[in-house]
Amino acid sequence: MKLDDLLRENIRKLQPYSCARDEFKGEASVYLDANENPYNAPYNRYPDPLQWELKEKISKVKHVAPENIFLGNGSDEPIDLLYRAFCEPRVDNVVAIEPTYGMYKVSAAINDVGYRTVLLNEDFDIEAYRVIDATNAYTKIIWFCSPNNPTGNNLNPEEIEKVLTWFRGIVVIDEAYIDFSQHESFSQMLEKYSNLVILQTFSKAWGSAAIRLGMAFASTEIIGVLNKIKYPYNVNVLTQKQALHALENVDQTKAWVKVLTEQRSTLLNELKSVPAVQHIYPTDANFVLVKVNDTNFIYKDLVRKGIIVRNRNNVSLCLGCLRITVGTPEENKILLEELRKY
Ligand SMILES: *Cc1c(COP(=O)(O)O)cnc(C)c1O
């Protein structure tokens, strides 16, 4: 695969914005290059546009080299940038599984890019040949999400690998929920597959949805493209600091993951004896998809009681389903008590 052939022509030719901090790197005592206010340290200075200190720390935790990491304003940013880099509006298209995370479709619509779907099978899984069948000469990106939202299961990694081998475009695997999963991340396969992009986030296991920090892992060539087209200072200093703090306390994140996976088991077990529950789907994420009687009624009645779950009744293959996030033991208990009343 030659990346230049996949890129949009305007992006390939783009001369990126050169900011003051791109031209000078290192330590100095007098900074008069960026029209900053000399007062109000440390917030007066522009942040590192490429967030190297943060990437070094992430590298140690994720075992991905800093040059293979892109950081953005949530996963939303790399999702949008991938469209902008590779998909010519009204010409190119992408293929995604159905059902899955809603942002791939919204971002396709914003960028005026065709969005083709492949319905998951009855195990909510993929077959590589069916995914490839949905592509044509204008397909630039295939979107996978594993563990998948809203179904909760991992996609078969062998089928994903077949797609990575067969498809001559970008294959994205969104691993937002990988920390809760039994399965390995694809992050150690970047050398094997130059068309692989992995998305991870600080919004779930790291308990940091508010700071808006998403990660993309990919070849240095793909990371270079994302860096070239991003806003120069896309990750602000407050976010970078808070993320460094989280990374220094990685044991805290591990402890949360342990509690939440234990609570997930408890919740799954308890749900089995809830009369209104018809089916509980297997999950490798911090949520569970359950099929219930009178879905819309139960959803609205729970809202009335101040308990908010996600109604997935109108989503393909999720007829009658609610998506329930694993909460604290107390929150899960309150939910179960109410559910038992239906
Ligand atoms: C929650 C979630 C994300 C996180 O998005 P951020 O923009 O990083 O908060 C990404 N992908 C999936 C599938 C999700 O469910």
Tab-separated table of C-alpha atoms and ligand atoms in Angstrom:
chain	number	residue	atom	x	y	z
A	1	MET	CA	0.000	0.000	0.000
A	2	LYS	CA	1.365	3.416	-0.943
A	3	LEU	CA	-0.008	6.035	1.400
A	4	ASP	CA	0.373	8.848	-1.121
A	5	ASP	CA	-2.030	7.058	-3.473
A	6	LEU	CA	-4.664	6.858	-0.738
A	7	LEU	CA	-4.416	10.484	0.356
A	8	ARG	CA	-6.618	13.227	-1.054
A	9	GLU	CA	-4.648	15.317	-3.505
A	10	ASN	CA	-5.115	18.600	-1.599
A	11	ILE	CA	-3.826	16.953	1.579
A	12	ARG	CA	-0.861	15.406	-0.202
A	13	LYS	CA	0.091	18.838	-1.557
A	14	LEU	CA	-0.707	20.727	1.650
A	15	GLN	CA	1.937	23.011	3.077
A	16	PRO	CA	1.108	22.807	6.812
A	17	TYR	CA	0.917	25.814	9.137
A	18	SER	CA	4.239	26.422	10.794
A	19	CYS	CA	3.839	27.737	14.326
A	20	ALA	CA	6.511	29.482	16.386
A	21	ARG	CA	7.026	26.349	18.481
A	22	ASP	CA	7.629	24.252	15.355
A	23	GLU	CA	10.594	26.404	14.393
A	24	PHE	CA	12.314	26.516	17.753
A	25	LYS	CA	12.629	23.434	19.940
A	26	GLY	CA	14.513	23.198	23.217
A	27	GLU	CA	15.027	25.361	26.272
A	28	ALA	CA	15.669	29.106	26.233
A	29	SER	CA	15.430	31.927	28.771
A	30	VAL	CA	13.719	34.633	26.716
A	31	TYR	CA	10.716	33.679	24.567
A	32	LEU	CA	9.704	36.525	22.284
A	33	ASP	CA	8.673	34.478	19.267
A	34	ALA	CA	4.966	33.744	19.697
A	35	ASN	CA	3.340	37.026	20.773
A	36	GLU	CA	2.413	35.491	24.100
A	37	ASN	CA	1.813	37.547	27.228
A	38	PRO	CA	4.945	37.168	29.410
A	39	TYR	CA	2.746	37.143	32.551
A	40	ASN	CA	0.403	34.489	33.971
A	41	ALA	CA	2.767	31.503	33.815
A	42	PRO	CA	2.319	28.660	33.061
A	43	TYR	CA	-0.921	29.361	31.153
A	44	ASN	CA	0.559	32.172	29.071
A	45	ARG	CA	2.586	29.801	26.886
A	46	TYR	CA	1.320	27.765	23.959
A	47	PRO	CA	1.470	24.042	24.678
A	48	ASP	CA	3.790	21.622	22.893
A	49	PRO	CA	1.985	21.081	19.551
A	50	LEU	CA	3.116	17.448	19.416
A	51	GLN	CA	2.757	16.682	23.158
A	52	TRP	CA	6.058	14.763	23.352
A	53	GLU	CA	6.254	14.482	27.133
A	54	LEU	CA	2.767	13.002	27.240
A	55	LYS	CA	3.505	10.641	24.342
A	56	GLU	CA	6.659	9.367	26.123
A	57	LYS	CA	4.541	8.460	29.162
A	58	ILE	CA	1.783	6.863	27.075
A	59	SER	CA	4.461	4.941	25.186
A	60	LYS	CA	5.645	3.281	28.407
A	61	VAL	CA	2.129	2.188	29.370
A	62	LYS	CA	0.933	1.155	25.898
A	63	HIS	CA	4.215	-0.196	24.448
A	64	VAL	CA	3.776	1.908	21.324
A	65	ALA	CA	6.648	4.206	20.230
A	66	PRO	CA	5.976	7.961	20.669
A	67	GLU	CA	6.360	8.478	16.883
A	68	ASN	CA	3.485	6.051	16.350
A	69	ILE	CA	1.099	8.037	18.583
A	70	PHE	CA	-1.290	10.847	17.641
A	71	LEU	CA	-3.190	12.697	20.381
A	72	GLY	CA	-6.408	14.572	19.775
A	73	ASN	CA	-9.461	16.243	21.298
A	74	GLY	CA	-11.132	12.933	22.155
A	75	SER	CA	-11.332	10.062	19.654
A	76	ASP	CA	-13.687	12.359	17.759
A	77	GLU	CA	-10.711	14.286	16.415
A	78	PRO	CA	-8.762	11.414	14.799
A	79	ILE	CA	-12.078	10.040	13.446
A	80	ASP	CA	-12.750	13.350	11.678
A	81	LEU	CA	-9.130	13.806	10.567
A	82	LEU	CA	-9.041	10.366	8.946
A	83	TYR	CA	-12.023	11.352	6.784
A	84	ARG	CA	-10.441	14.671	5.924
A	85	ALA	CA	-7.113	13.074	5.007
A	86	PHE	CA	-8.298	10.150	2.911
A	87	CYS	CA	-11.862	10.678	1.688
A	88	GLU	CA	-12.700	12.977	-1.211
A	89	PRO	CA	-16.180	14.395	-0.466
A	90	ARG	CA	-18.921	13.002	-2.782
A	91	VAL	CA	-16.433	10.628	-4.395
A	92	ASP	CA	-14.954	8.279	-1.825
A	93	ASN	CA	-16.709	6.069	0.696
A	94	VAL	CA	-16.044	4.082	3.862
A	95	VAL	CA	-17.340	0.741	5.130
A	96	ALA	CA	-18.443	0.206	8.716
A	97	ILE	CA	-20.114	-2.549	10.663
A	98	GLU	CA	-23.736	-2.162	11.770
A	99	PRO	CA	-24.616	-1.634	14.565
A	100	THR	CA	-21.669	0.328	15.892
A	101	TYR	CA	-20.563	3.629	17.417
A	102	GLY	CA	-22.488	6.543	15.896
A	103	MET	CA	-19.625	8.972	15.283
A	104	TYR	CA	-18.246	7.174	12.206
A	105	LYS	CA	-21.542	7.841	10.416
A	106	VAL	CA	-21.966	11.419	11.675
A	107	SER	CA	-18.405	12.266	10.691
A	108	ALA	CA	-18.962	10.717	7.239
A	109	ALA	CA	-22.065	12.899	6.798
A	110	ILE	CA	-20.235	16.060	7.933
A	111	ASN	CA	-17.475	15.338	5.433
A	112	ASP	CA	-19.989	14.386	2.692
A	113	VAL	CA	-18.449	10.938	2.332
A	114	GLY	CA	-20.400	7.781	1.450
A	115	TYR	CA	-21.070	5.438	4.371
A	116	ARG	CA	-21.625	1.744	3.583
A	117	THR	CA	-22.605	-0.748	6.232
A	118	VAL	CA	-22.174	-4.473	6.751
A	119	LEU	CA	-24.703	-5.969	9.122
A	120	LEU	CA	-23.082	-8.038	11.872
A	121	ASN	CA	-24.097	-11.700	12.012
A	122	GLU	CA	-26.328	-13.118	14.764
A	123	ASP	CA	-23.301	-13.396	17.091
A	124	PHE	CA	-22.681	-9.669	16.479
A	125	ASP	CA	-19.506	-10.690	14.654
A	126	ILE	CA	-17.942	-10.106	11.223
A	127	GLU	CA	-16.968	-12.303	8.294
A	128	ALA	CA	-14.019	-10.792	6.473
A	129	TYR	CA	-15.231	-11.640	2.969
A	130	ARG	CA	-18.558	-9.887	3.572
A	131	VAL	CA	-16.747	-6.753	4.722
A	132	ILE	CA	-14.525	-6.834	1.638
A	133	ASP	CA	-17.590	-7.447	-0.575
A	134	ALA	CA	-19.020	-4.142	0.651
A	135	THR	CA	-15.985	-2.177	-0.592
A	136	ASN	CA	-15.390	-0.794	-4.085
A	137	ALA	CA	-12.559	1.102	-5.802
A	138	TYR	CA	-13.521	4.264	-3.889
A	139	THR	CA	-13.490	2.749	-0.398
A	140	LYS	CA	-10.709	4.375	1.626
A	141	ILE	CA	-11.441	3.373	5.225
A	142	ILE	CA	-12.974	0.360	6.996
A	143	TRP	CA	-14.225	1.042	10.535
A	144	PHE	CA	-14.153	-1.678	13.180
A	145	CYS	CA	-14.928	-1.247	16.851
A	146	SER	CA	-13.768	-4.002	19.213
A	147	PRO	CA	-15.141	-4.458	21.816
A	148	ASN	CA	-18.034	-3.071	19.818
A	149	ASN	CA	-20.441	-0.404	21.027
A	150	PRO	CA	-23.382	-1.034	21.620
A	151	THR	CA	-23.102	-4.834	21.418
A	152	GLY	CA	-20.244	-5.184	23.937
A	153	ASN	CA	-18.474	-8.148	22.289
A	154	ASN	CA	-15.051	-8.361	20.664
A	155	LEU	CA	-14.945	-8.892	16.927
A	156	ASN	CA	-13.129	-12.048	15.796
A	157	PRO	CA	-9.452	-10.978	15.559
A	158	GLU	CA	-8.701	-13.528	12.826
A	159	GLU	CA	-11.376	-12.000	10.599
A	160	ILE	CA	-10.019	-8.509	11.326
A	161	GLU	CA	-6.552	-9.712	10.290
A	162	LYS	CA	-7.923	-11.070	7.024
A	163	VAL	CA	-9.399	-7.640	6.275
A	164	LEU	CA	-6.090	-5.972	7.183
A	165	THR	CA	-4.336	-8.277	4.698
A	166	TRP	CA	-6.877	-8.095	1.871
A	167	PHE	CA	-7.924	-4.429	1.946
A	168	ARG	CA	-5.659	-1.848	0.299
A	169	GLY	CA	-6.901	1.069	2.345
A	170	ILE	CA	-6.989	2.175	5.973
A	171	VAL	CA	-8.434	-0.232	8.567
A	172	VAL	CA	-9.392	1.452	11.843
A	173	ILE	CA	-9.967	-0.583	15.004
A	174	ASP	CA	-11.591	1.518	17.718
A	175	GLU	CA	-10.463	0.006	21.016
A	176	ALA	CA	-12.194	2.463	23.364
A	177	TYR	CA	-13.124	-0.467	25.650
A	178	ILE	CA	-9.982	-2.617	25.287
A	179	ASP	CA	-8.976	-2.190	28.958
A	180	PHE	CA	-12.082	-4.095	30.037
A	181	SER	CA	-11.504	-6.889	27.536
A	182	GLN	CA	-9.979	-10.354	27.732
A	183	HIS	CA	-8.641	-9.866	24.221
A	184	GLU	CA	-5.261	-8.404	23.264
A	185	SER	CA	-5.049	-4.964	21.728
A	186	PHE	CA	-3.950	-4.765	18.081
A	187	SER	CA	-1.386	-2.160	19.201
A	188	GLN	CA	1.521	-4.600	18.852
A	189	MET	CA	0.667	-5.260	15.180
A	190	LEU	CA	1.555	-1.851	13.766
A	191	GLU	CA	4.766	-3.175	12.176
A	192	LYS	CA	2.941	-6.037	10.529
A	193	TYR	CA	0.113	-3.924	9.058
A	194	SER	CA	1.034	-0.494	7.663
A	195	ASN	CA	-2.671	0.252	6.981
A	196	LEU	CA	-3.738	-0.249	10.619
A	197	VAL	CA	-5.013	2.597	12.798
A	198	ILE	CA	-5.966	1.888	16.419
A	199	LEU	CA	-8.072	4.301	18.438
A	200	GLN	CA	-7.995	4.375	22.214
A	201	THR	CA	-9.222	7.011	24.661
A	202	PHE	CA	-8.890	8.470	28.153
A	203	SER	CA	-12.698	8.644	28.361
A	204	LYS	CA	-13.490	5.149	29.694
A	205	ALA	CA	-11.021	3.072	31.774
A	206	TRP	CA	-8.942	6.177	32.618
A	207	GLY	CA	-12.001	7.936	34.056
A	208	SER	CA	-11.143	11.137	32.173
A	209	ALA	CA	-13.938	11.792	29.679
A	210	ALA	CA	-13.981	15.455	30.749
A	211	ILE	CA	-10.424	16.223	29.621
A	212	ARG	CA	-11.119	15.126	25.997
A	213	LEU	CA	-8.059	13.093	25.106
A	214	GLY	CA	-8.076	10.471	22.387
A	215	MET	CA	-5.173	8.439	21.024
A	216	ALA	CA	-4.481	7.023	17.583
A	217	PHE	CA	-1.702	4.466	17.065
A	218	ALA	CA	-0.447	3.955	13.496
A	219	SER	CA	2.574	3.946	11.183
A	220	THR	CA	4.792	7.049	11.337
A	221	GLU	CA	3.528	7.931	7.838
A	222	ILE	CA	-0.127	7.943	8.897
A	223	ILE	CA	0.684	9.797	12.144
A	224	GLY	CA	2.578	12.363	10.037
A	225	VAL	CA	-0.532	12.965	7.930
A	226	LEU	CA	-2.748	13.471	11.006
A	227	ASN	CA	-0.200	15.870	12.520
A	228	LYS	CA	-0.034	17.810	9.281
A	229	ILE	CA	-3.775	18.549	9.176
A	230	LYS	CA	-4.692	18.912	12.870
A	231	TYR	CA	-5.186	22.283	14.574
A	232	PRO	CA	-1.683	23.331	15.681
A	233	TYR	CA	-2.395	23.278	19.444
A	234	ASN	CA	-5.138	20.689	19.481
A	235	VAL	CA	-4.481	19.361	23.006
A	236	ASN	CA	-4.479	22.126	25.603
A	237	VAL	CA	-2.095	22.383	28.547
A	238	LEU	CA	-4.720	21.574	31.189
A	239	THR	CA	-5.556	18.322	29.407
A	240	GLN	CA	-1.897	17.419	28.945
A	241	LYS	CA	-1.200	18.024	32.647
A	242	GLN	CA	-4.188	16.068	33.835
A	243	ALA	CA	-3.301	13.170	31.522
A	244	LEU	CA	0.284	13.137	32.856
A	245	HIS	CA	-1.188	12.974	36.339
A	246	ALA	CA	-3.409	10.013	35.353
A	247	LEU	CA	-0.435	8.238	33.787
A	248	GLU	CA	1.595	8.662	36.967
A	249	ASN	CA	-1.265	6.922	38.771
A	250	VAL	CA	-1.745	4.030	36.384
A	251	ASP	CA	-2.400	1.759	39.390
A	252	GLN	CA	-5.564	3.748	40.056
A	253	THR	CA	-6.819	3.026	36.546
A	254	LYS	CA	-5.997	-0.651	36.974
A	255	ALA	CA	-7.893	-0.704	40.272
A	256	TRP	CA	-10.952	0.877	38.653
A	257	VAL	CA	-10.839	-1.648	35.824
A	258	LYS	CA	-10.663	-4.488	38.342
A	259	VAL	CA	-13.652	-3.191	40.336
A	260	LEU	CA	-15.668	-2.518	37.190
A	261	THR	CA	-15.025	-5.952	35.665
A	262	GLU	CA	-15.988	-7.572	38.982
A	263	GLN	CA	-19.105	-5.418	39.124
A	264	ARG	CA	-19.845	-6.403	35.528
A	265	SER	CA	-19.868	-10.095	36.558
A	266	THR	CA	-22.147	-9.348	39.483
A	267	LEU	CA	-24.488	-7.301	37.311
A	268	LEU	CA	-24.644	-10.022	34.626
A	269	ASN	CA	-25.407	-12.614	37.265
A	270	GLU	CA	-28.130	-10.555	38.923
A	271	LEU	CA	-29.741	-9.645	35.600
A	272	LYS	CA	-30.359	-13.366	34.955
A	273	SER	CA	-33.035	-13.386	37.642
A	274	VAL	CA	-34.769	-10.151	36.585
A	275	PRO	CA	-38.199	-11.138	35.175
A	276	ALA	CA	-38.331	-8.392	32.497
A	277	VAL	CA	-34.951	-9.424	31.069
A	278	GLN	CA	-35.271	-11.686	28.014
A	279	HIS	CA	-31.650	-11.920	26.964
A	280	ILE	CA	-28.235	-10.777	28.189
A	281	TYR	CA	-25.583	-10.453	25.477
A	282	PRO	CA	-21.972	-11.394	26.256
A	283	THR	CA	-19.789	-8.357	26.978
A	284	ASP	CA	-16.109	-7.507	27.097
A	285	ALA	CA	-16.739	-3.816	27.809
A	286	ASN	CA	-17.898	-1.723	30.784
A	287	PHE	CA	-21.521	-2.010	29.687
A	288	VAL	CA	-23.988	-4.733	28.856
A	289	LEU	CA	-26.675	-4.976	26.200
A	290	VAL	CA	-29.881	-6.570	27.479
A	291	LYS	CA	-33.134	-7.386	25.735
A	292	VAL	CA	-36.127	-6.534	27.925
A	293	ASN	CA	-39.939	-6.601	27.734
A	294	ASP	CA	-41.666	-3.304	26.962
A	295	THR	CA	-38.347	-1.595	26.269
A	296	ASN	CA	-39.608	1.942	25.664
A	297	PHE	CA	-41.849	1.827	28.732
A	298	ILE	CA	-39.052	0.575	31.003
A	299	TYR	CA	-36.617	3.107	29.564
A	300	LYS	CA	-38.984	6.030	30.182
A	301	ASP	CA	-40.002	4.782	33.598
A	302	LEU	CA	-36.353	4.462	34.663
A	303	VAL	CA	-35.746	8.034	33.447
A	304	ARG	CA	-38.716	9.175	35.528
A	305	LYS	CA	-37.000	7.605	38.544
A	306	GLY	CA	-33.731	9.374	37.741
A	307	ILE	CA	-31.972	6.310	36.347
A	308	ILE	CA	-30.605	6.834	32.852
A	309	VAL	CA	-29.642	3.920	30.621
A	310	ARG	CA	-29.300	3.970	26.825
A	311	ASN	CA	-32.305	2.939	24.787
A	312	ARG	CA	-31.032	0.985	21.759
A	313	ASN	CA	-34.495	-0.253	20.725
A	314	ASN	CA	-34.302	1.491	17.341
A	315	VAL	CA	-30.794	0.282	16.466
A	316	SER	CA	-30.308	-2.541	13.904
A	317	LEU	CA	-30.176	-6.005	15.534
A	318	CYS	CA	-30.829	-4.398	18.937
A	319	LEU	CA	-34.626	-4.515	18.901
A	320	GLY	CA	-35.897	-4.396	22.484
A	321	CYS	CA	-32.463	-3.640	23.922
A	322	LEU	CA	-31.162	-1.326	26.600
A	323	ARG	CA	-27.452	-0.617	26.991
A	324	ILE	CA	-26.487	-0.429	30.640
A	325	THR	CA	-23.149	0.996	31.821
A	326	VAL	CA	-21.528	-0.699	34.815
A	327	GLY	CA	-21.591	1.808	37.692
A	328	THR	CA	-20.584	1.744	41.343
A	329	PRO	CA	-21.924	-1.154	43.459
A	330	GLU	CA	-24.551	1.252	44.861
A	331	GLU	CA	-25.651	2.470	41.428
A	332	ASN	CA	-25.910	-1.082	40.086
A	333	LYS	CA	-27.962	-2.089	43.120
A	334	ILE	CA	-30.399	0.801	42.624
A	335	LEU	CA	-30.799	-0.124	38.951
A	336	LEU	CA	-31.401	-3.810	39.713
A	337	GLU	CA	-33.935	-3.036	42.460
A	338	GLU	CA	-35.967	-0.934	40.032
A	339	LEU	CA	-35.635	-3.406	37.149
A	340	ARG	CA	-36.981	-6.225	39.300
A	341	LYS	CA	-40.271	-4.316	39.700
A	342	TYR	CA	-41.276	-4.666	36.010
B	1	LIG	C1	-16.907	6.210	24.257
B	1	LIG	C2	-16.331	5.854	22.938
B	1	LIG	C3	-15.253	6.568	22.411
B	1	LIG	C4	-14.673	7.721	23.142
B	1	LIG	O1	-14.721	8.889	22.414
B	1	LIG	P1	-13.945	10.160	22.995
B	1	LIG	O2	-14.157	11.170	21.934
B	1	LIG	O3	-12.499	9.730	23.106
B	1	LIG	O4	-14.536	10.494	24.314
B	1	LIG	C5	-14.708	6.170	21.219
B	1	LIG	N1	-15.189	5.117	20.559
B	1	LIG	C6	-16.209	4.396	21.035
B	1	LIG	C7	-16.680	3.217	20.296
B	1	LIG	C8	-16.830	4.757	22.231
B	1	LIG	O5	-17.876	4.048	22.673
